[in-house]
Short mmCIF file of C-alpha atoms in Angstrom, two decimals:
data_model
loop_
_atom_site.label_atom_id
_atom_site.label_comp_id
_atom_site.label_asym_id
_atom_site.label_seq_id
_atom_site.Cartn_x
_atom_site.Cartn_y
_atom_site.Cartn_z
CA UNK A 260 114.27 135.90 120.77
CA UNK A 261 115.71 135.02 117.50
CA UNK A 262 114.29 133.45 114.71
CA UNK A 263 114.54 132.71 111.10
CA UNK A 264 112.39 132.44 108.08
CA UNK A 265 112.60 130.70 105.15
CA UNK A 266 110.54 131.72 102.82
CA UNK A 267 110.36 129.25 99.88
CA UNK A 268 108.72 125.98 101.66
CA UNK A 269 109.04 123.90 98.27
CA UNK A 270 111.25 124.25 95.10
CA UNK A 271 111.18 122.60 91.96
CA UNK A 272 113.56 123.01 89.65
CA UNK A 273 115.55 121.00 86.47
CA UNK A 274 118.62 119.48 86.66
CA UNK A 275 121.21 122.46 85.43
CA UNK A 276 119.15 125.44 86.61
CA UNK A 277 120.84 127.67 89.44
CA UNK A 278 119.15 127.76 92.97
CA UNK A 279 118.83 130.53 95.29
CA UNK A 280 117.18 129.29 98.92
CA UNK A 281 116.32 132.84 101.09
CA UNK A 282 116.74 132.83 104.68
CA UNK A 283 116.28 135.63 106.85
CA UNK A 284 116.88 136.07 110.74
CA UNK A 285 115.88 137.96 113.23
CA UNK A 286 118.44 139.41 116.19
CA UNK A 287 120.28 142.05 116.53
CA UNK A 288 123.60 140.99 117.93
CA UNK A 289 126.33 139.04 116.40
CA UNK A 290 125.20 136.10 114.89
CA UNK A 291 126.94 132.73 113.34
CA UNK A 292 124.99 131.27 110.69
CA UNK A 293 124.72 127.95 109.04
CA UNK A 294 122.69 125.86 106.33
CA UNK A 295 122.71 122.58 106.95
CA UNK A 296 120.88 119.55 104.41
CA UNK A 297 119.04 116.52 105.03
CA UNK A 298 119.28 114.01 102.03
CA UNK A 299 116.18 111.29 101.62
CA UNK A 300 116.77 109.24 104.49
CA UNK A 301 120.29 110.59 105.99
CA UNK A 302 121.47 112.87 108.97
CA UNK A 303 121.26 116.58 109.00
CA UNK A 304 124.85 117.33 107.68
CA UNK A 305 126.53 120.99 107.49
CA UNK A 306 126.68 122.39 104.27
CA UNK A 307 128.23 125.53 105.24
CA UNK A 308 128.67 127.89 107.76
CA UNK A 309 129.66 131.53 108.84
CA UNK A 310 131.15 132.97 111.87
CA UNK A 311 133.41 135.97 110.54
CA UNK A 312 135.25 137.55 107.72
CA UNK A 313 134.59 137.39 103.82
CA UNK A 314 130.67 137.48 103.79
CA UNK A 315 130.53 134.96 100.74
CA UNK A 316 130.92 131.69 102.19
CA UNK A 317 131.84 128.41 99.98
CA UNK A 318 130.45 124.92 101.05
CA UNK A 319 130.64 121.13 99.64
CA UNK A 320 128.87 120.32 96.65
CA UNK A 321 129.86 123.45 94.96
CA UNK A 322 127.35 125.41 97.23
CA UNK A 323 127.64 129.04 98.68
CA UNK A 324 125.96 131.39 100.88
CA UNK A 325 126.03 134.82 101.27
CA UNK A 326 125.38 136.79 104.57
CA UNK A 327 124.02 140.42 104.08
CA UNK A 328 123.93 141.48 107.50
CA UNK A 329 121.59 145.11 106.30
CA UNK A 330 119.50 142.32 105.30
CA UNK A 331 119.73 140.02 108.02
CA UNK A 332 120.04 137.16 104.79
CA UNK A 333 121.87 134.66 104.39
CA UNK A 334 120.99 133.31 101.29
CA UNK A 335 121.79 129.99 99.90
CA UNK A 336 122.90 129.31 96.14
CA UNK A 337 124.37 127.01 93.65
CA UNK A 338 124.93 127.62 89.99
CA UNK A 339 123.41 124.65 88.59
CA UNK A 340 122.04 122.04 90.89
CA UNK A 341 121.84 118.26 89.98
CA UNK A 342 119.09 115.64 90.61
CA UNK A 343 121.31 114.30 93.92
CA UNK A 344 120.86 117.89 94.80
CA UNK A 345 117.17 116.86 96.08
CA UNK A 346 116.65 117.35 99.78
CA UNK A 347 115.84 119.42 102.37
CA UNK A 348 117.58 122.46 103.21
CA UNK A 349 117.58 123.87 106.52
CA UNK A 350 118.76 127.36 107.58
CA UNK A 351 120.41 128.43 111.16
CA UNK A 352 121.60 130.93 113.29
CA UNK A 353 123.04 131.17 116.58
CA UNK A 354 124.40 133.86 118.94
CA UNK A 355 128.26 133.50 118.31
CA UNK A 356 127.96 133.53 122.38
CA UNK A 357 125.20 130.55 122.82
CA UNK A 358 127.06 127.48 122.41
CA UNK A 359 125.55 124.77 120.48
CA UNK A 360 122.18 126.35 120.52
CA UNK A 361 120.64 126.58 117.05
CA UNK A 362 117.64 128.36 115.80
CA UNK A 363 116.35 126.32 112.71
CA UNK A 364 114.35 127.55 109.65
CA UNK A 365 111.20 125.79 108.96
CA UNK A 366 113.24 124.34 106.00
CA UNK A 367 112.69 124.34 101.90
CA UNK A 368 111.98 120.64 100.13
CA UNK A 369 114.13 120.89 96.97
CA UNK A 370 112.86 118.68 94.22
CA UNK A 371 115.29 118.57 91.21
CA UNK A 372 114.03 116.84 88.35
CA UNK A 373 116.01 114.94 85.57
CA UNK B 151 134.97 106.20 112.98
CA UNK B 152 131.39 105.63 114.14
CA UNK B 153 129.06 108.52 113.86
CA UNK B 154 126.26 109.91 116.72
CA UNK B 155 124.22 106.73 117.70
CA UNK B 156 121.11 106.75 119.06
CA UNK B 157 119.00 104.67 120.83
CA UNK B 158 116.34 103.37 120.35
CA UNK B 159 115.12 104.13 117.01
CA UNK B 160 111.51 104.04 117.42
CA UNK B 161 109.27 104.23 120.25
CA UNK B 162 106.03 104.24 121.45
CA UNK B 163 104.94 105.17 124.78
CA UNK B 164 101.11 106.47 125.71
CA UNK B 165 99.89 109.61 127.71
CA UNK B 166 101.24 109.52 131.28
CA UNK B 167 104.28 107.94 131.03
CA UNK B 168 107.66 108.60 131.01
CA UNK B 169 110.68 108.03 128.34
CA UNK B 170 114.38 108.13 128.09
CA UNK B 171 116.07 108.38 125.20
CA UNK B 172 119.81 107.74 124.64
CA UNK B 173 122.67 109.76 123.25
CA UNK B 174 126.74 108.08 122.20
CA UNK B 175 128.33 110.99 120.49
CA UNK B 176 131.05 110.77 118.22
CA UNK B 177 134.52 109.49 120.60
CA UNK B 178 136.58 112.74 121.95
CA UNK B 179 133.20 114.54 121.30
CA UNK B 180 132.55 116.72 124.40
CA UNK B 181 129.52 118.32 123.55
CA UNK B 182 125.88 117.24 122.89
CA UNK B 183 122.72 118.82 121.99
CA UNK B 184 118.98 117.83 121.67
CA UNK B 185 116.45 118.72 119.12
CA UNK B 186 112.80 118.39 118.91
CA UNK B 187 111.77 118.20 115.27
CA UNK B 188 107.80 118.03 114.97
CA UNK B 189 106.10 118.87 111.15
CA UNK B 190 104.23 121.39 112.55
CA UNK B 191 107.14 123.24 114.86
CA UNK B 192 110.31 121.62 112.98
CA UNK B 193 113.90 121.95 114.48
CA UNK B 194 113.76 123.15 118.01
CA UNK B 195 116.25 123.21 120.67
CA UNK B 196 116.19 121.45 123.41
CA UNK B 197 119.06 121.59 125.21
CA UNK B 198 123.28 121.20 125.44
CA UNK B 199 125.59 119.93 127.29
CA UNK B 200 129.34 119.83 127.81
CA UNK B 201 131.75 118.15 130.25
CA UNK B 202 128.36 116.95 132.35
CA UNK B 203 127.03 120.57 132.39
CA UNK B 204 123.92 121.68 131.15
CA UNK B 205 125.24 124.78 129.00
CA UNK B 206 122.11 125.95 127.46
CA UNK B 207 118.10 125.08 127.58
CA UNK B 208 115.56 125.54 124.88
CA UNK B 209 112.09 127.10 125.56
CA UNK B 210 110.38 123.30 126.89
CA UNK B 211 108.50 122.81 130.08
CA UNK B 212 110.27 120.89 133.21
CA UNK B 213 109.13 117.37 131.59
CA UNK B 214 111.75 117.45 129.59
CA UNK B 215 115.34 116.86 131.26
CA UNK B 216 118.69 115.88 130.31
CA UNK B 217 122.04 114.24 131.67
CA UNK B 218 125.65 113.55 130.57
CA UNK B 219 127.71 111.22 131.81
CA UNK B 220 131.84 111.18 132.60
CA UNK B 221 131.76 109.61 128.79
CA UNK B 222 130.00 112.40 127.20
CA UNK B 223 127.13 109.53 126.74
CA UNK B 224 123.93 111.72 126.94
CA UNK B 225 120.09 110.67 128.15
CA UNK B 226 116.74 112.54 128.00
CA UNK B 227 114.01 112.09 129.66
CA UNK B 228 109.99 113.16 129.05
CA UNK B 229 108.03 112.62 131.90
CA UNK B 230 104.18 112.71 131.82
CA UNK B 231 104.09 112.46 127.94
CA UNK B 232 101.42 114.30 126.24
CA UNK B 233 100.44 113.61 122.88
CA UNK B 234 102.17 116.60 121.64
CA UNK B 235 105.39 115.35 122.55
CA UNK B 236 105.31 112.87 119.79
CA UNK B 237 108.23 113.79 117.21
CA UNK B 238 111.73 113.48 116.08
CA UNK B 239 114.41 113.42 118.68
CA UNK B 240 117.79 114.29 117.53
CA UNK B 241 120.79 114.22 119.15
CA UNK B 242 124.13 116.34 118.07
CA UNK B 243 127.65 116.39 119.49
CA UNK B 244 131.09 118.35 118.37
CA UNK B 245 134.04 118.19 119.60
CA UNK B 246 134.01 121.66 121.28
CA UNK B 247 131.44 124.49 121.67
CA UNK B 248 131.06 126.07 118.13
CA UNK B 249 132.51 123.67 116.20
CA UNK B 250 130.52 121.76 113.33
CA UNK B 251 127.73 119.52 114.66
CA UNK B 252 126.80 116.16 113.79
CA UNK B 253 123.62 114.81 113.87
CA UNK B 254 122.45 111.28 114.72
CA UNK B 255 119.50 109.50 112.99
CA UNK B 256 117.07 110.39 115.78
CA UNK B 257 114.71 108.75 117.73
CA UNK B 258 111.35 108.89 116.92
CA UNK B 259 108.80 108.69 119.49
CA UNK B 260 104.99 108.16 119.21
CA UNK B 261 102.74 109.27 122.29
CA UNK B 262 99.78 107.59 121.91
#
């Protein structure tokens, strides 16, 4: 069974300091991977995602990830995050096989202060 | 256009009985999914769905069950509610298989 671990549950950080969010999963076969963010009182959106090819993967916001697949990691960053930056951040993974079916991170809490 | 709507927003129900939850996923969307998100568990699968198929099923005992309809419109249903069951239901739908999901607001049920 997969799974995926997210190891930072809460993060504080100032406005204009650079994020880095870990995530690591757990399965051995091909795997599409996602981070998706849930703002104070809004839907789960995708931030970004990764099926294939360049292993540095640009999302909205000015947000990247990059998937290390000796690592099984798929680590979430952003230079220098802003205050709207707070939310919850919520790594994923999915058999590139299984459809729709999502394995969630227990998620991180992002706090940026101003 | 209108995003994932679901209905009804809150809900409380007590131990025994049973609840069905509604779906409307973005128009031309084909596929929708079902999460369970709980504090304690957080985002779990439930299941998907596609062209009135059940495509995929999460790890949840036989209470829970699902349906789509010729209009992608999806339903749940939680017979014999525990008090466990209480959580976030959230409903997804893209426009194929592996495309990017969208999430609705959820419902959130209370199993008193």
């Amino acid at each position: 069974a997969q799974s995926v671990s997210q190891h930072n549950h809460h993060v504080i950080l100032s406005e204009a300091a650079s994020l880095e969010l870990g995530c690591n999963y757990s399965y051995g076969g091909t795997v599409n991977l996602f981070w998706y963010v849930q703002y104070p009182g809004q839907h789960l959106q995708l931030l970004l995602k990764y099926f294939s090819g360049d292993p540095l993967v640009k999302g909205i916001k000015g947000f990247e990830a990059e998937f290390i697949k000796s690592k099984f990691s798929f680590n979430l960053r952003k230079p220098s995050v802003q205050w709207s930056d707070t939310a919850e951040y919520f790594c994923a993974v999915k058999s590139h096989n299984a459809g729709n079916m999502l394995t969630f991170g227990g998620g991180t809490r992002l706090m940026v202060k101003p | 256009k209108a995003g994932v709507t679901q209905t009804p927003r809150y809900l409380i129900k007590t131990r025994g009985q049973q609840v069905t939850l509604s779906c409307s996923p973005i128009s031309g969307h084909r596929s929708v999914s079902w999460y369970q998100q709980t504090p304690g568990q957080g985002l779990q699968f439930l299941f998907e769905y596609f062209s009135e198929t059940q495509r995929n099923k999460g790890n949840f005992p036989g209470r829970f069950s699902g349906r789509q309809f010729s209009n992608s419109r999806s339903e749940m249903n939680v017979s014999t509610l525990e008090l466990g069951d209480s959580a976030l239901y959230l409903c997804a739908s893209s426009f194929e298989v592996n495309e990017k999901l969208f999430f609705g607001s959820g419902t959130q049920l209370s199993v008193l």
